Coordinates of C-alpha atoms and ligand atoms in Angstrom, one line a residue:
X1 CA 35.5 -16.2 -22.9
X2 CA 33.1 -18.5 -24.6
X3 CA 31.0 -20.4 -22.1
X4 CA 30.3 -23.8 -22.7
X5 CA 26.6 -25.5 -22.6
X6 CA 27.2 -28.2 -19.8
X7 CA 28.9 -25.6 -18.0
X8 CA 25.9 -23.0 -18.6
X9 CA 23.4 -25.8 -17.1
X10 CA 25.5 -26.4 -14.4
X11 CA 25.4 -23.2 -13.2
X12 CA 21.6 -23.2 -13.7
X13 CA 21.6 -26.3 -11.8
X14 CA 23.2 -24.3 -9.1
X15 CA 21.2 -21.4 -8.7
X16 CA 17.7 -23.4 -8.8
X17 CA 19.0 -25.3 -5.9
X18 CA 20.1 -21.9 -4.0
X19 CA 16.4 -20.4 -5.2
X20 CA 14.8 -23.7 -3.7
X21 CA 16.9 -23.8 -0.4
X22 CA 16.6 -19.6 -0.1
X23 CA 13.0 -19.8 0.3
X24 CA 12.5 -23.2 1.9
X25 CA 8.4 -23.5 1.6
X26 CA 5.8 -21.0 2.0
X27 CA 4.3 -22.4 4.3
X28 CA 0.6 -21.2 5.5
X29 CA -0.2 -20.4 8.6
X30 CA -3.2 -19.6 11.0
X31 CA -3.1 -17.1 14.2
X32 CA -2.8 -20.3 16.9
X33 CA -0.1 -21.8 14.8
X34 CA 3.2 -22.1 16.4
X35 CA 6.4 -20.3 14.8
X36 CA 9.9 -21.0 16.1
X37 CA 12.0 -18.1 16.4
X38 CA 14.2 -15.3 17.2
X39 CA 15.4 -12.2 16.5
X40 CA 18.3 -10.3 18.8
X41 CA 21.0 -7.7 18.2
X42 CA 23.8 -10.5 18.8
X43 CA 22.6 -13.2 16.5
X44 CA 25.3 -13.6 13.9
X45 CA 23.1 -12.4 10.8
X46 CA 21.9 -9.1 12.6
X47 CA 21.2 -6.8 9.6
X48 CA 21.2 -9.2 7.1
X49 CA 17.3 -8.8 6.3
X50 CA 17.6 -5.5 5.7
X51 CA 19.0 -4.9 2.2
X52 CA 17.7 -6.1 -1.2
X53 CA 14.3 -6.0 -0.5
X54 CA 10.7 -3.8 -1.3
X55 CA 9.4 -2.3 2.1
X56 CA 6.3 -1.3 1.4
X57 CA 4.7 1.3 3.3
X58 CA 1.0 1.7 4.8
X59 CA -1.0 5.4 5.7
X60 CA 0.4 4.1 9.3
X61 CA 3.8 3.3 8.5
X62 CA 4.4 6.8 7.2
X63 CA 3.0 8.3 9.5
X64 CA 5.1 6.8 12.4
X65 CA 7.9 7.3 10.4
X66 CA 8.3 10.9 9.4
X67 CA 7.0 11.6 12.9
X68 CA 10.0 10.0 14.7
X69 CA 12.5 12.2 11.7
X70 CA 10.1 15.1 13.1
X71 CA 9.6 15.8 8.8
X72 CA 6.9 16.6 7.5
X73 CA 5.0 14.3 4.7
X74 CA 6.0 16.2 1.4
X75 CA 10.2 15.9 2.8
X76 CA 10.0 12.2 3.9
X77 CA 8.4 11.1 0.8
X78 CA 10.8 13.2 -1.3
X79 CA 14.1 12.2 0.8
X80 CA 13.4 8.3 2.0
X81 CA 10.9 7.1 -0.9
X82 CA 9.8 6.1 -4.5
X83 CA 6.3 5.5 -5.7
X84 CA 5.3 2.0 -7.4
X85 CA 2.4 0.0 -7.7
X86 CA 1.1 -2.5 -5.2
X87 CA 1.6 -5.9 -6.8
X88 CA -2.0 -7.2 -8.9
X89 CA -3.6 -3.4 -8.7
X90 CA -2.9 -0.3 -10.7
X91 CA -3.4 1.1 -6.8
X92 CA -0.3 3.6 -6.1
X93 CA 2.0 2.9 -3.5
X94 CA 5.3 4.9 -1.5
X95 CA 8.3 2.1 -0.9
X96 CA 11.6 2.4 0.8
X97 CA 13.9 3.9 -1.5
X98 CA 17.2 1.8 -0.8
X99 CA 20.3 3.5 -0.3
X100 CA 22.6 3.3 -3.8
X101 CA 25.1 0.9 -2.3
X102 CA 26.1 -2.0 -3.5
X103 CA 24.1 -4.3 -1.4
X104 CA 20.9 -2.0 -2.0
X105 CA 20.3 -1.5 1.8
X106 CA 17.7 0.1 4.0
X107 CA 18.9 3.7 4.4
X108 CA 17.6 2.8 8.3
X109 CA 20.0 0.3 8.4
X110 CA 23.5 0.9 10.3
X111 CA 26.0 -1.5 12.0
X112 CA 24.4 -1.1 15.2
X113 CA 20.6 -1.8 14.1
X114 CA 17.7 0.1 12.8
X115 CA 18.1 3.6 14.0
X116 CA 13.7 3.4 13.5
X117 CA 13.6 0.4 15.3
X118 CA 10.3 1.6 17.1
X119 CA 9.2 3.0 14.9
X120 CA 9.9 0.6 11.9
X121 CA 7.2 -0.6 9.1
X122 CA 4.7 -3.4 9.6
X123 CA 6.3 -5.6 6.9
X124 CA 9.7 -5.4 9.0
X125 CA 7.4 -6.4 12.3
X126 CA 5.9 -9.3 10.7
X127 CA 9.4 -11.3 9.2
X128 CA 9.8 -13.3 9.2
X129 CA 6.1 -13.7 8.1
X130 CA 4.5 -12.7 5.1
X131 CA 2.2 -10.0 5.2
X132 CA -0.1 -10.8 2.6
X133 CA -2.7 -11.6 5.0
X134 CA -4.9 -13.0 2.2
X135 CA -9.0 -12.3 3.2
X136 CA -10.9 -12.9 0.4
X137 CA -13.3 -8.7 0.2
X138 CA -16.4 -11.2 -1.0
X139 CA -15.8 -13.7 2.4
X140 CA -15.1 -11.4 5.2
X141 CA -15.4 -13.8 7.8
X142 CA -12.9 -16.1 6.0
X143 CA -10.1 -17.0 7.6
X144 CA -7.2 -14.8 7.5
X145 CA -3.9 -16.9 7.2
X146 CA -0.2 -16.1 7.3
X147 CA 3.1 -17.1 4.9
X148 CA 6.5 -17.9 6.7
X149 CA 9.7 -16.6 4.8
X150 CA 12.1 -19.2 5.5
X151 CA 15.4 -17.6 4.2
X152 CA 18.8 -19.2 4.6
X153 CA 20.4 -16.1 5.9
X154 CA 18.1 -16.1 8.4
X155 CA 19.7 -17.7 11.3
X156 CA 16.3 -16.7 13.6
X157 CA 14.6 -19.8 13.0
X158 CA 17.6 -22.4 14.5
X159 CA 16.9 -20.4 17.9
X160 CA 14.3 -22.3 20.7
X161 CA 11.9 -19.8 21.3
X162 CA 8.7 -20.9 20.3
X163 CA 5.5 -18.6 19.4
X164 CA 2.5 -18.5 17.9
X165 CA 1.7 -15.9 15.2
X166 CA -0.8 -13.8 17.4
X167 CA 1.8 -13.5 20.0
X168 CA 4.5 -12.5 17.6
X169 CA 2.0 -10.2 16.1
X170 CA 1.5 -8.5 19.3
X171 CA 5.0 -8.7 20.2
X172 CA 5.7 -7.1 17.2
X173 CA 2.9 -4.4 17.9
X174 CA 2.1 -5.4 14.4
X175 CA -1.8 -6.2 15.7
X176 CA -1.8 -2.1 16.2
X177 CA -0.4 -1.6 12.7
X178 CA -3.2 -3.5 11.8
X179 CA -5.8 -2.0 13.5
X180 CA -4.9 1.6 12.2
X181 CA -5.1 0.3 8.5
X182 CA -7.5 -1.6 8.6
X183 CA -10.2 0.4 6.1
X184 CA -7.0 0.6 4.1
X185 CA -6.2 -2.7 4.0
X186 CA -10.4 -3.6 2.6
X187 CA -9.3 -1.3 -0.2
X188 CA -6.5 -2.5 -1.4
X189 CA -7.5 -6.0 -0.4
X190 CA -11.0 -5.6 -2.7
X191 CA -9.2 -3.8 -5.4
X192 CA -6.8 -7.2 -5.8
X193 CA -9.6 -9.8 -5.5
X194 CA -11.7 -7.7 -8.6
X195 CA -8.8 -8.4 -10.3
X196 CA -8.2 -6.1 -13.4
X197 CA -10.7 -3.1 -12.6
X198 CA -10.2 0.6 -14.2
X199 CA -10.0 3.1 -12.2
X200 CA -10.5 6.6 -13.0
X201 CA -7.1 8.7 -12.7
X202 CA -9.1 10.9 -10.6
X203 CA -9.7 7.8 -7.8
X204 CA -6.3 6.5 -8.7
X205 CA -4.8 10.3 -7.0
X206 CA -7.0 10.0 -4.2
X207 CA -5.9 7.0 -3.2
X208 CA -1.9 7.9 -3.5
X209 CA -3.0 11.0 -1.3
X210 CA -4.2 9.2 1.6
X211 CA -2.3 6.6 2.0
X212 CA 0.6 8.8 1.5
X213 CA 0.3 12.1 2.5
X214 CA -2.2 13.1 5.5
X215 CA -0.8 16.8 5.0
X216 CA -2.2 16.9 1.4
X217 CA -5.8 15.1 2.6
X218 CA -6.0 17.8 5.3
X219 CA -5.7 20.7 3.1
X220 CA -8.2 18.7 0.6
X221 CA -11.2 18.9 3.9
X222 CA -9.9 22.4 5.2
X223 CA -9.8 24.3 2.4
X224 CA -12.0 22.6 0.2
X225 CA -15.6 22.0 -0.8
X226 CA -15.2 18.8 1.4
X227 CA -16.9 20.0 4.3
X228 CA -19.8 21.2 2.4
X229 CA -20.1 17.9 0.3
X230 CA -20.5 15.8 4.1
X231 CA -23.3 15.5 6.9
X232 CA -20.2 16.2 9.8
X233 CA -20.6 16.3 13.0
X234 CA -18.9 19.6 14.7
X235 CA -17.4 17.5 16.9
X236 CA -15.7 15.0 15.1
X237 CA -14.6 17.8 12.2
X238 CA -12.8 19.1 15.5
X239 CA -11.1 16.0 16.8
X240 CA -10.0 15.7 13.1
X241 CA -8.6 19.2 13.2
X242 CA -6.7 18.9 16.2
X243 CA -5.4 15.4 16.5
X244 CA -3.4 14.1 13.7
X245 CA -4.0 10.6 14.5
X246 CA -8.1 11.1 13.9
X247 CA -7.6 12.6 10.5
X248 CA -5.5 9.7 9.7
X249 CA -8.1 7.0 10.5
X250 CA -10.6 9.6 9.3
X251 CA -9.1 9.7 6.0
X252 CA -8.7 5.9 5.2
X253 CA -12.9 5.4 6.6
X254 CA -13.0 8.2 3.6
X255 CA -11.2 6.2 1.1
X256 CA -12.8 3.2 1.6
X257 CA -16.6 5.3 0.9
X258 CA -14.9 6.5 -1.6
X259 CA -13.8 4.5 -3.8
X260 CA -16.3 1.5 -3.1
X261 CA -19.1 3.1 -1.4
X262 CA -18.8 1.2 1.5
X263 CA -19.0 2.8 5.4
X264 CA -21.2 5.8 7.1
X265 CA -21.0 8.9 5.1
X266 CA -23.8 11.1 4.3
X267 CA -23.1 13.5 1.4
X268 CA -25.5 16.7 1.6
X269 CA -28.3 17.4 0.0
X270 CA -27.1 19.5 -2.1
X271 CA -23.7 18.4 -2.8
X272 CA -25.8 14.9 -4.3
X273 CA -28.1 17.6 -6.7
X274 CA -24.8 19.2 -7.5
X275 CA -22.9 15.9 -8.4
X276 CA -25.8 15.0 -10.3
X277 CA -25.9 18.0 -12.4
X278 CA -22.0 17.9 -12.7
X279 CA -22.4 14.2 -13.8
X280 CA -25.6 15.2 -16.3
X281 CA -23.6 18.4 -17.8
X282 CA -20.9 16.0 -18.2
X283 CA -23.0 13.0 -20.2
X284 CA -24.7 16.1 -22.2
X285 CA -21.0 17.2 -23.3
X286 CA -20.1 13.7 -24.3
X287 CA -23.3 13.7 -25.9
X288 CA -22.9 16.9 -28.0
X289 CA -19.5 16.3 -28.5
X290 CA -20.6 12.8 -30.3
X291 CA -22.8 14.3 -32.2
X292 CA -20.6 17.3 -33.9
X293 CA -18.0 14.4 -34.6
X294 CA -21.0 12.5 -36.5
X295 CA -22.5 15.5 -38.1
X296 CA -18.5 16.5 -39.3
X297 CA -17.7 12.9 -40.7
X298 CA -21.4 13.0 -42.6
X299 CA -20.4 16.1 -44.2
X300 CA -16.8 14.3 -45.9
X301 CA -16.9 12.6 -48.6
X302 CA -15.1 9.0 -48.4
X303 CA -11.9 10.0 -49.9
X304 CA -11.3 13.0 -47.2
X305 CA -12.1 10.3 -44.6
X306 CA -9.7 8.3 -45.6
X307 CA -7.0 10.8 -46.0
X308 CA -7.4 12.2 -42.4
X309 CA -7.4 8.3 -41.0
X310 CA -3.9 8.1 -42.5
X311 CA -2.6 11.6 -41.3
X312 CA -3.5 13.6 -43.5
X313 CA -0.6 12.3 -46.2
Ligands
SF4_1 S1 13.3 0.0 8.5 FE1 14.7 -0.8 9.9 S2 14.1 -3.0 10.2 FE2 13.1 -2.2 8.3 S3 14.5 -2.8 6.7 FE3 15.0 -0.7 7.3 S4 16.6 -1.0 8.8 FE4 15.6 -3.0 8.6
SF4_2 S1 17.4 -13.4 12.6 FE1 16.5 -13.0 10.6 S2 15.3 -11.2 11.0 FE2 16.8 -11.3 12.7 S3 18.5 -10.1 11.9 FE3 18.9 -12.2 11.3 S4 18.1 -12.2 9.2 FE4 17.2 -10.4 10.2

């Protein structure tokens, strides 16, 4: 059935509006400004925030999460995610991977609620705000501000209950998920303000291993050159051996040195002469290798060049 033009605009019309009343403004927010709302397991839209969308997930939200399904990191990530990119950054991330059904939902979600409820992900603590707590890496002491989502389906906002966004952040214990990826947060946070920035594949894998799987990093410091590379001190390579919690926060302070230099790390001695003969050897290849390429074109004559540039036809 041919459709016709006014009736094609129409429906354009239509959907803009939907689109414009869906998400009403984003409006900014500071921590002392008030948010009216509330969330219960009666309200009449229970649920209907948890389909349809990207949940991304933090070092912390994992590992609360395969923690309370008692799995270890390699099974969760293979049964409950998919790997993307954060949004503005080539930086690897692990999102929810939604259930196949037609309304895309969380594979959490059931009739009765979120069977991870204490356990769910920052971005699910903070809706109905946005957690693109935007702090400019150059201005650290610039103000950190918040987004409200103001969806129709949302019915939260119609009730009386009046906060402000610290409070719900507490109430939300998303303050704690903040805390614990905090170092993470300054990475991914200065990788978005540089904008478009290469990085090596190498720094690119290292990142997707810590922030997604803390059984991959510990078997990178246990049974690697790691501990030989770092000035350690016995007592903290302990706590990190023990307590999984440590090696967590351990490993994002490790990130953050390593990918931007930035914390208190003291690589050995000799680990920095190695490095620098690794890097030297390396340079001396390139070098070399330029230089066989250069001799070999020299030695062709123009027509041979010329051949080889178009395949050899
Ligand atoms: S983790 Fe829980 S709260 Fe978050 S989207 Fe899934 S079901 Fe909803
Ligand atoms: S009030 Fe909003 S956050 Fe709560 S269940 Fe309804 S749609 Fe989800």
């Amino acid at each position: 059935m041919a459709i016709h033009k006014k009736d094609f605009d129409k429906k354009m019309e239509e959907v803009k509006k939907k689109l414009k009343e869906s998400v009403v403004v984003p409006e900014k927010l500071k921590r002392t400004d008030k948010l009216c709302f509330k969330c219960y397991p009666g309200i009449t839209c229970f649920n209907a925030c948890c389909s349809g969308i990207r949940i991304n997930l933090t070092p912390y939200d994992i590992f609360r999460l395969k923690n309370r399904l008692k799995m270890s990191y390699h099974d969760f990530l293979m049964q409950y995610t998919v790997p993307r990119s954060i949004d503005g950054t080539p930086l690897p991330i692990t999102v929810i991977k939604m259930r196949d059904d037609d309304i895309k939902s969380c594979p959490f979600n059931t009739p009765e609620g979120c069977t991870v409820y204490s356990d769910r992900p920052v971005t699910c603590r903070y809706y109905p705000i946005g957690m693109a707590i935007m702090k400019h890496y150059e201005h650290p002491t610039g103000e950190d501000f918040f987004i409200k989502i103001k969806e129709d389906h949302c019915l939260g906002h119609n009730e009386p209950f009046e906060w402000t966004i610290d409070e719900w952040r507490a109430d939300q214990e998303a303050d704690l998920y903040d805390e614990m990826n905090k170092d993470w947060m300054e990475v991914v946070l200065k990788a978005k303000s540089l904008g478009i920035v290469e990085f090596s594949q190498k720094s690119l894998d290292l990142f997707f291993m810590v922030s997604s799987n803390l059984d991959l990093f510990r078997d990178f410091v246990f049974n690697s050159n790691f501990l030989n590379a770092y000035e350690l001190e016995p007592e903290l390579v302990n706590r990190i051996k023990e307590d999984e919690l440590e090696l967590l926060k351990f490993s994002l302070r490790w990130l953050r040195f390593t990918m931007f230099g930035e914390g208190n790390f003291t690589i050995k001695d000799e680990a920095q002469k190695k490095a620098r003969d690794r890097m030297k050897a390396a340079t001396q290849a390139k070098i070399e290798t330029k230089k066989a390429r250069d001799e070999e074109l020299l030695s062709k004559t123009p027509e041979e060049i010329m051949k080889e540039a178009d395949g050899g036809k």
